[in-house]
Short mmCIF file of C-alpha atoms in Angstrom, two decimals:
data_model
loop_
_atom_site.label_atom_id
_atom_site.label_comp_id
_atom_site.label_asym_id
_atom_site.label_seq_id
_atom_site.Cartn_x
_atom_site.Cartn_y
_atom_site.Cartn_z
CA MET A 704 0.00 0.00 0.00
CA LYS A 705 2.79 2.37 0.98
CA LYS A 706 4.73 1.49 -2.16
CA LEU A 707 1.69 2.13 -4.28
CA ARG A 708 1.16 5.53 -2.74
CA GLN A 709 4.86 6.34 -3.21
CA PHE A 710 4.62 5.26 -6.85
CA PHE A 711 1.54 7.39 -7.37
CA THR A 712 3.04 10.56 -5.88
CA ASP A 713 6.29 9.96 -7.78
CA THR A 714 4.50 9.71 -11.11
CA LEU A 715 2.40 12.75 -10.32
CA ASN A 716 5.55 14.68 -9.41
CA GLN A 717 7.26 13.62 -12.62
CA ILE A 718 4.33 14.72 -14.76
CA THR A 719 3.96 18.08 -13.07
CA LEU A 720 7.69 18.63 -12.61
CA GLY A 721 8.26 22.36 -12.91
CA ARG A 722 4.78 22.72 -14.35
CA LYS A 723 2.65 23.25 -11.30
CA TRP A 724 -0.13 24.88 -13.31
CA LEU A 725 -0.78 21.44 -14.84
CA ILE A 726 -2.53 20.45 -11.64
CA ILE A 727 -5.45 22.78 -12.45
CA PRO A 728 -6.45 21.26 -15.82
CA MET A 729 -5.90 17.79 -14.32
CA ALA A 730 -8.21 18.59 -11.42
CA LEU A 731 -10.74 20.06 -13.83
CA ALA A 732 -10.56 16.93 -15.96
CA VAL A 733 -11.18 14.70 -12.95
CA LEU A 734 -14.11 16.89 -11.86
CA ALA A 735 -15.57 16.91 -15.36
CA LEU A 736 -15.25 13.13 -15.59
CA ALA A 737 -16.97 12.71 -12.22
CA TYR A 738 -19.76 15.11 -13.23
CA PHE A 739 -20.25 13.38 -16.59
CA SER A 740 -20.24 9.88 -15.12
CA TYR A 741 -22.73 10.93 -12.45
CA LEU A 742 -25.07 12.42 -15.04
CA SER A 743 -24.86 9.43 -17.35
CA LEU A 744 -25.44 7.00 -14.47
CA ALA A 745 -28.26 8.98 -12.89
CA PHE A 746 -30.07 9.60 -16.18
CA SER A 747 -29.31 6.57 -18.32
CA GLY A 748 -30.08 6.88 -21.98
CA THR A 749 -32.06 3.67 -22.31
CA ARG A 750 -35.77 4.31 -22.21
CA CYS A 751 -36.70 0.99 -20.70
CA THR A 752 -34.52 -1.18 -18.51
CA TRP A 753 -36.29 -4.18 -19.77
CA GLY A 754 -37.28 -6.75 -17.21
CA GLN A 755 -40.51 -8.48 -17.98
CA ALA A 756 -43.62 -8.53 -15.90
CA GLN A 757 -44.54 -12.16 -15.35
CA HIS A 758 -46.78 -12.64 -18.34
CA GLY A 759 -47.03 -16.36 -17.72
CA GLU A 760 -49.51 -15.76 -14.90
CA VAL A 761 -52.00 -14.05 -17.21
CA THR A 762 -53.48 -17.32 -18.35
CA ASP A 763 -56.81 -16.06 -19.68
CA ALA A 764 -55.19 -13.69 -22.15
CA GLN A 765 -52.11 -15.60 -23.27
CA SER A 766 -52.39 -14.78 -26.96
CA ASP A 767 -54.61 -11.70 -26.79
CA CYS A 768 -51.91 -9.18 -26.00
CA TYR A 769 -53.92 -6.30 -27.45
CA ALA A 770 -56.77 -6.50 -24.92
CA CYS A 771 -54.42 -5.72 -22.03
CA HIS A 772 -51.84 -3.62 -23.86
CA LYS A 773 -54.56 -1.31 -25.17
CA LYS A 774 -54.69 -0.08 -21.58
CA VAL A 775 -51.15 -0.64 -20.40
CA THR A 776 -49.28 0.70 -23.44
CA PRO A 777 -52.06 2.60 -25.25
CA LYS A 778 -49.90 4.51 -27.69
CA ILE A 779 -48.02 1.49 -28.96
CA ALA A 780 -51.26 -0.52 -29.20
CA GLN A 781 -52.98 2.21 -31.20
CA ASP A 782 -49.96 2.62 -33.45
CA TRP A 783 -50.09 -1.09 -34.25
CA ASN A 784 -53.87 -1.09 -34.68
CA GLU A 785 -53.72 1.70 -37.29
CA SER A 786 -50.66 0.34 -39.06
CA LYS A 787 -50.55 -2.03 -42.01
CA HIS A 788 -49.67 -4.85 -39.64
CA GLY A 789 -52.70 -4.09 -37.49
CA MET A 790 -55.08 -3.87 -40.44
CA LEU A 791 -53.91 -7.24 -41.77
CA LEU A 792 -54.03 -8.69 -38.23
CA VAL A 793 -50.37 -9.54 -38.12
CA LYS A 794 -50.59 -9.91 -34.37
CA CYS A 795 -48.00 -9.19 -31.71
CA TYR A 796 -46.78 -12.77 -31.40
CA VAL A 797 -45.73 -12.94 -35.06
CA CYS A 798 -42.72 -10.79 -34.22
CA HIS A 799 -42.62 -10.70 -30.40
CA GLY A 800 -43.28 -14.37 -29.64
CA LEU A 801 -45.50 -15.72 -26.90
CA PRO A 802 -44.77 -15.27 -23.17
CA ASP A 803 -44.85 -19.00 -22.45
CA GLY A 804 -41.77 -19.36 -24.66
CA LYS A 805 -43.32 -22.00 -26.89
CA GLY A 806 -43.24 -21.58 -30.65
CA ALA A 807 -40.47 -20.70 -33.06
CA VAL A 808 -40.26 -16.98 -32.21
CA PRO A 809 -38.47 -16.16 -28.96
CA PHE A 810 -40.42 -13.92 -26.54
CA SER A 811 -38.82 -10.50 -26.69
CA ALA A 812 -39.83 -6.86 -26.38
CA LYS A 813 -37.18 -5.95 -28.92
CA PRO A 814 -37.12 -8.70 -31.52
CA ASP A 815 -34.08 -8.99 -33.76
CA ALA A 816 -35.09 -7.08 -36.90
CA LYS A 817 -32.94 -9.24 -39.15
CA VAL A 818 -34.70 -12.44 -38.10
CA ALA A 819 -38.22 -11.12 -37.50
CA CYS A 820 -38.59 -9.15 -40.75
CA GLN A 821 -36.84 -11.80 -42.86
CA ARG A 822 -39.55 -14.29 -41.98
CA CYS A 823 -42.11 -12.60 -44.24
CA HIS A 824 -40.27 -9.89 -46.15
CA ALA A 825 -37.26 -11.86 -47.42
CA PRO A 826 -38.04 -11.42 -51.16
CA ALA A 827 -38.68 -7.68 -50.77
CA ILE A 828 -35.54 -7.22 -48.70
CA GLU A 829 -33.54 -8.97 -51.42
CA ARG A 830 -34.99 -6.72 -54.12
CA MET A 831 -34.35 -3.64 -52.03
CA TYR A 832 -30.80 -4.80 -51.36
CA THR A 833 -29.96 -5.09 -55.06
CA LYS A 834 -31.46 -1.66 -55.78
CA PHE A 835 -30.49 0.49 -52.79
CA GLY A 836 -28.45 -1.57 -50.34
CA VAL A 837 -29.55 -2.22 -46.77
CA ARG A 838 -29.12 -0.06 -43.70
CA GLU A 839 -28.73 -1.42 -40.20
CA GLY A 840 -32.08 -2.18 -38.56
CA CYS A 841 -35.25 -1.96 -40.69
CA ASN A 842 -36.96 0.30 -38.12
CA SER A 843 -34.89 3.39 -38.86
CA CYS A 844 -36.68 3.76 -42.23
CA HIS A 845 -39.79 1.55 -42.00
CA GLY A 846 -41.40 2.10 -38.60
CA PHE A 847 -42.48 -1.25 -37.17
CA HIS A 848 -45.68 0.01 -35.58
CA THR A 849 -46.14 3.32 -37.38
CA ASN A 850 -46.13 2.00 -40.95
CA SER A 851 -49.58 3.24 -41.87
CA LEU A 852 -51.64 3.02 -45.04
CA HIS A 853 -52.74 6.62 -44.65
CA HIS A 854 -49.69 8.71 -44.16
CA ASP A 855 -51.40 11.82 -42.85
CA ALA A 856 -51.69 10.14 -39.47
CA TYR A 857 -47.93 9.97 -39.03
CA ALA A 858 -44.81 11.76 -40.03
CA LYS A 859 -43.82 9.99 -43.22
CA SER A 860 -41.31 7.26 -42.61
CA VAL A 861 -37.89 7.83 -44.12
CA SER A 862 -38.56 5.30 -46.87
CA LYS A 863 -41.57 7.33 -48.05
CA GLN A 864 -39.89 10.71 -48.05
CA LYS A 865 -38.66 12.04 -51.37
CA ALA A 866 -34.95 12.67 -51.59
CA GLU A 867 -34.34 16.39 -51.35
CA MET B 382 -41.10 27.68 -22.40
CA LYS B 383 -44.47 29.42 -22.91
CA ARG B 384 -45.71 26.53 -25.04
CA TYR B 385 -45.10 24.05 -22.23
CA GLU B 386 -46.75 26.31 -19.67
CA PHE B 387 -49.75 26.71 -21.98
CA GLU B 388 -50.11 22.94 -22.28
CA LEU B 389 -49.59 22.34 -18.56
CA LYS B 390 -52.40 24.73 -17.63
CA ARG B 391 -54.84 22.75 -19.77
CA SER B 392 -53.66 19.31 -18.70
CA SER B 393 -54.90 17.00 -15.95
CA HIS B 394 -51.86 18.11 -13.95
CA ALA B 395 -52.79 21.80 -13.92
CA VAL B 396 -53.88 21.68 -10.26
CA ASP B 397 -53.33 19.17 -7.48
CA LYS B 398 -56.11 17.69 -5.38
CA ASP B 399 -56.26 20.79 -3.17
CA LYS B 400 -56.75 22.92 -6.32
CA LYS B 401 -53.30 24.45 -5.95
CA PRO B 402 -51.52 25.02 -9.27
CA ILE B 403 -48.69 22.57 -9.98
CA THR B 404 -45.45 24.24 -10.98
CA CYS B 405 -42.69 23.02 -13.30
CA GLU B 406 -40.12 22.25 -10.63
CA GLN B 407 -42.53 20.07 -8.65
CA CYS B 408 -42.07 17.37 -11.31
CA HIS B 409 -38.79 18.22 -13.03
CA ILE B 410 -36.41 18.92 -10.13
CA PRO B 411 -35.65 16.14 -7.60
CA ARG B 412 -37.28 16.94 -4.28
CA ARG B 413 -34.64 15.68 -1.89
CA ALA B 414 -32.04 18.34 -1.12
CA GLY B 415 -28.85 16.52 -1.99
CA ILE B 416 -26.41 15.81 -4.78
CA ASP B 417 -29.24 14.90 -7.20
CA TYR B 418 -30.86 18.24 -6.60
CA LEU B 419 -27.64 20.18 -7.09
CA VAL B 420 -26.54 18.36 -10.22
CA VAL B 421 -29.94 18.43 -11.94
CA LYS B 422 -30.66 22.02 -10.97
CA SER B 423 -27.30 23.27 -12.22
CA TYR B 424 -27.36 21.13 -15.36
CA LEU B 425 -30.88 22.16 -16.40
CA GLY B 426 -30.23 25.79 -15.49
CA VAL B 427 -27.06 26.04 -17.55
CA ARG B 428 -28.69 24.23 -20.46
CA ASP B 429 -31.78 26.42 -20.39
CA LEU B 430 -29.63 29.56 -20.42
CA ALA B 431 -27.52 28.19 -23.27
CA VAL B 432 -30.58 27.35 -25.36
CA HIS B 433 -32.22 30.67 -24.52
CA PHE B 434 -29.27 32.73 -25.71
CA PHE B 435 -27.63 30.56 -28.38
CA GLY B 436 -30.25 28.06 -29.48
CA ASP B 437 -33.50 28.23 -31.40
CA THR B 438 -36.36 27.54 -29.01
CA LYS B 439 -38.84 27.18 -31.88
CA ASP B 440 -36.81 24.35 -33.36
CA LEU B 441 -36.99 21.83 -30.50
CA ASP B 442 -37.45 18.30 -31.80
CA ARG B 443 -40.26 17.12 -29.56
CA ARG B 444 -40.42 13.68 -31.15
CA ASN B 445 -36.87 12.94 -30.06
CA MET B 446 -37.21 14.84 -26.79
CA GLN B 447 -40.03 12.52 -25.83
CA LEU B 448 -37.74 9.50 -26.00
CA VAL B 449 -35.55 10.89 -23.20
CA ALA B 450 -38.28 12.82 -21.37
CA ARG B 451 -38.49 10.26 -18.57
CA ARG B 452 -34.94 11.15 -17.54
CA PHE B 453 -36.22 14.57 -16.50
CA VAL B 454 -39.15 13.43 -14.37
CA SER B 455 -38.06 11.80 -11.12
CA ASP B 456 -40.23 9.00 -9.75
CA ASP B 457 -40.04 10.47 -6.24
CA ASN B 458 -41.79 13.57 -7.49
CA CYS B 459 -44.70 11.55 -8.87
CA ARG B 460 -44.95 9.58 -5.62
CA GLN B 461 -45.35 12.77 -3.59
CA CYS B 462 -48.97 12.94 -4.79
CA HIS B 463 -49.56 9.41 -6.09
CA GLN B 464 -48.63 7.51 -2.96
CA ASP B 465 -50.89 4.47 -3.32
CA LEU B 466 -50.31 3.06 -6.78
CA MET B 467 -53.44 0.89 -6.61
CA LEU B 468 -55.66 3.99 -6.41
CA THR B 469 -56.09 6.98 -8.68
CA ALA B 470 -55.35 10.45 -7.35
CA LYS B 471 -59.05 10.81 -6.57
CA GLY B 472 -59.09 7.62 -4.47
CA LYS B 473 -60.81 5.27 -6.93
CA SER B 474 -59.49 1.80 -7.62
CA ILE B 475 -57.56 1.43 -10.88
CA SER B 476 -58.16 -1.20 -13.56
CA PRO B 477 -56.83 -4.77 -13.15
CA GLU B 478 -54.43 -4.19 -16.05
CA GLY B 479 -53.09 -1.12 -14.30
CA LYS B 480 -52.67 -3.03 -11.05
CA LYS B 481 -50.70 -5.70 -12.88
CA ALA B 482 -48.42 -3.11 -14.45
CA HIS B 483 -47.89 -1.27 -11.16
CA GLU B 484 -47.13 -4.50 -9.36
CA ALA B 485 -44.40 -5.10 -11.92
CA TRP B 486 -43.07 -1.62 -11.25
CA LEU B 487 -43.06 -2.28 -7.50
CA GLY B 488 -41.13 -5.52 -8.07
CA LYS B 489 -43.87 -7.78 -6.70
CA ASP B 490 -44.52 -9.35 -10.07
CA GLY B 491 -41.53 -9.71 -12.30
CA LYS B 492 -39.07 -6.85 -12.42
CA GLY B 493 -40.37 -4.32 -14.91
CA ARG B 494 -38.71 -1.15 -13.72
CA ARG B 495 -39.38 1.60 -16.14
CA THR B 496 -39.85 4.97 -14.58
CA CYS B 497 -43.32 6.48 -14.16
CA ALA B 498 -42.91 8.72 -17.20
CA GLY B 499 -41.63 5.76 -19.25
CA CYS B 500 -45.24 4.51 -19.47
CA HIS B 501 -47.26 7.60 -18.53
CA SER B 502 -46.31 10.05 -21.24
CA ASN B 503 -48.34 13.13 -22.22
CA MET B 504 -49.35 13.73 -18.61
CA ALA B 505 -48.74 17.48 -18.69
CA HIS B 506 -47.51 18.21 -22.20
CA LEU B 507 -49.02 17.14 -25.51
CA PRO B 508 -47.16 17.70 -28.77
CA LYS B 509 -49.23 17.87 -31.95
CA PHE B 510 -48.22 14.43 -33.25
CA ASP B 511 -49.59 12.75 -30.08
CA ARG B 512 -53.04 14.33 -30.20
CA ARG B 513 -54.53 11.60 -32.40
CA TYR B 514 -54.15 8.94 -29.68
CA ALA B 515 -57.43 7.86 -28.07
CA VAL B 516 -55.93 8.08 -24.57
CA ASN B 517 -55.10 11.74 -25.16
CA ALA B 518 -58.53 12.72 -26.52
CA ALA B 519 -59.65 14.59 -23.39
CA PHE B 520 -56.40 16.55 -23.20
CA ALA B 521 -56.31 17.29 -26.94
CA ALA B 522 -59.86 18.69 -26.83
CA LYS B 523 -58.68 21.44 -24.48
CA LEU B 524 -55.87 22.54 -26.78
CA PRO B 525 -56.44 24.67 -29.89
CA PRO B 526 -56.39 22.55 -33.07
CA GLU B 527 -53.98 24.92 -34.80
CA GLY B 528 -50.46 25.63 -33.62
CA GLU B 529 -47.97 23.43 -31.90
#
């Protein structure tokens, strides 16, 4: 412990040798780092630290997600209901899986776009790839829930905007 | 800032249950006097000044602001008024779906720990693009159809 402290003070002395003013920017840097790390820890950027409510206990509504989520997550439910997927009754479990974990699609709030979209849209993705190339994550251009037939309801998705 | 005040005064959070007006800092600044309070107060203050003098306040991207809005509403502030999560502010029992979700928040059922504002958005502010939602119908009716 003593050696470590000696080593630390020695290095600090060597760095600031004859340049005592260096201690001020160093202190400022340490303070700034502390301030930044506190802010980023206290207000994390992720919207949802995702831990699931125990869906398995809701036995009477296992596959009818919409009935409950219309009340619990009303905006997302309405987005889906008005979207192309909602109109064609492509229900939640097609992409999100079922809470009991049975079936081919794993239960997930954030399904892997590559796998989930490929299931149905593989030919279209291939065509798009040869024409335009593919960007990471389908959602950045084609909103999963907000892909509506009538575009007045939403801001146009990036894929529908004309290049300016 | 006027836009947000305008919306707040027409929202369900305009007055508390004793009919006293609710002010901005009651929700947006942590209540406990401590390091949270100091850091948030200084950070928001400096940022507000910077935007006021150097930024364009008309050009705020509310769609993207909404994604991080929950970081600026502390759960403790909500719990000051909403102490019992199984009741509404007026003392009525909430729906079974709501109870389920709040139990998850409390950690009794699973471990869904979003913050209050992570689920309950548009409580005091309602941007134009959110007015079409059925849950916001009552709030949207109080706001003028034109304008932001």
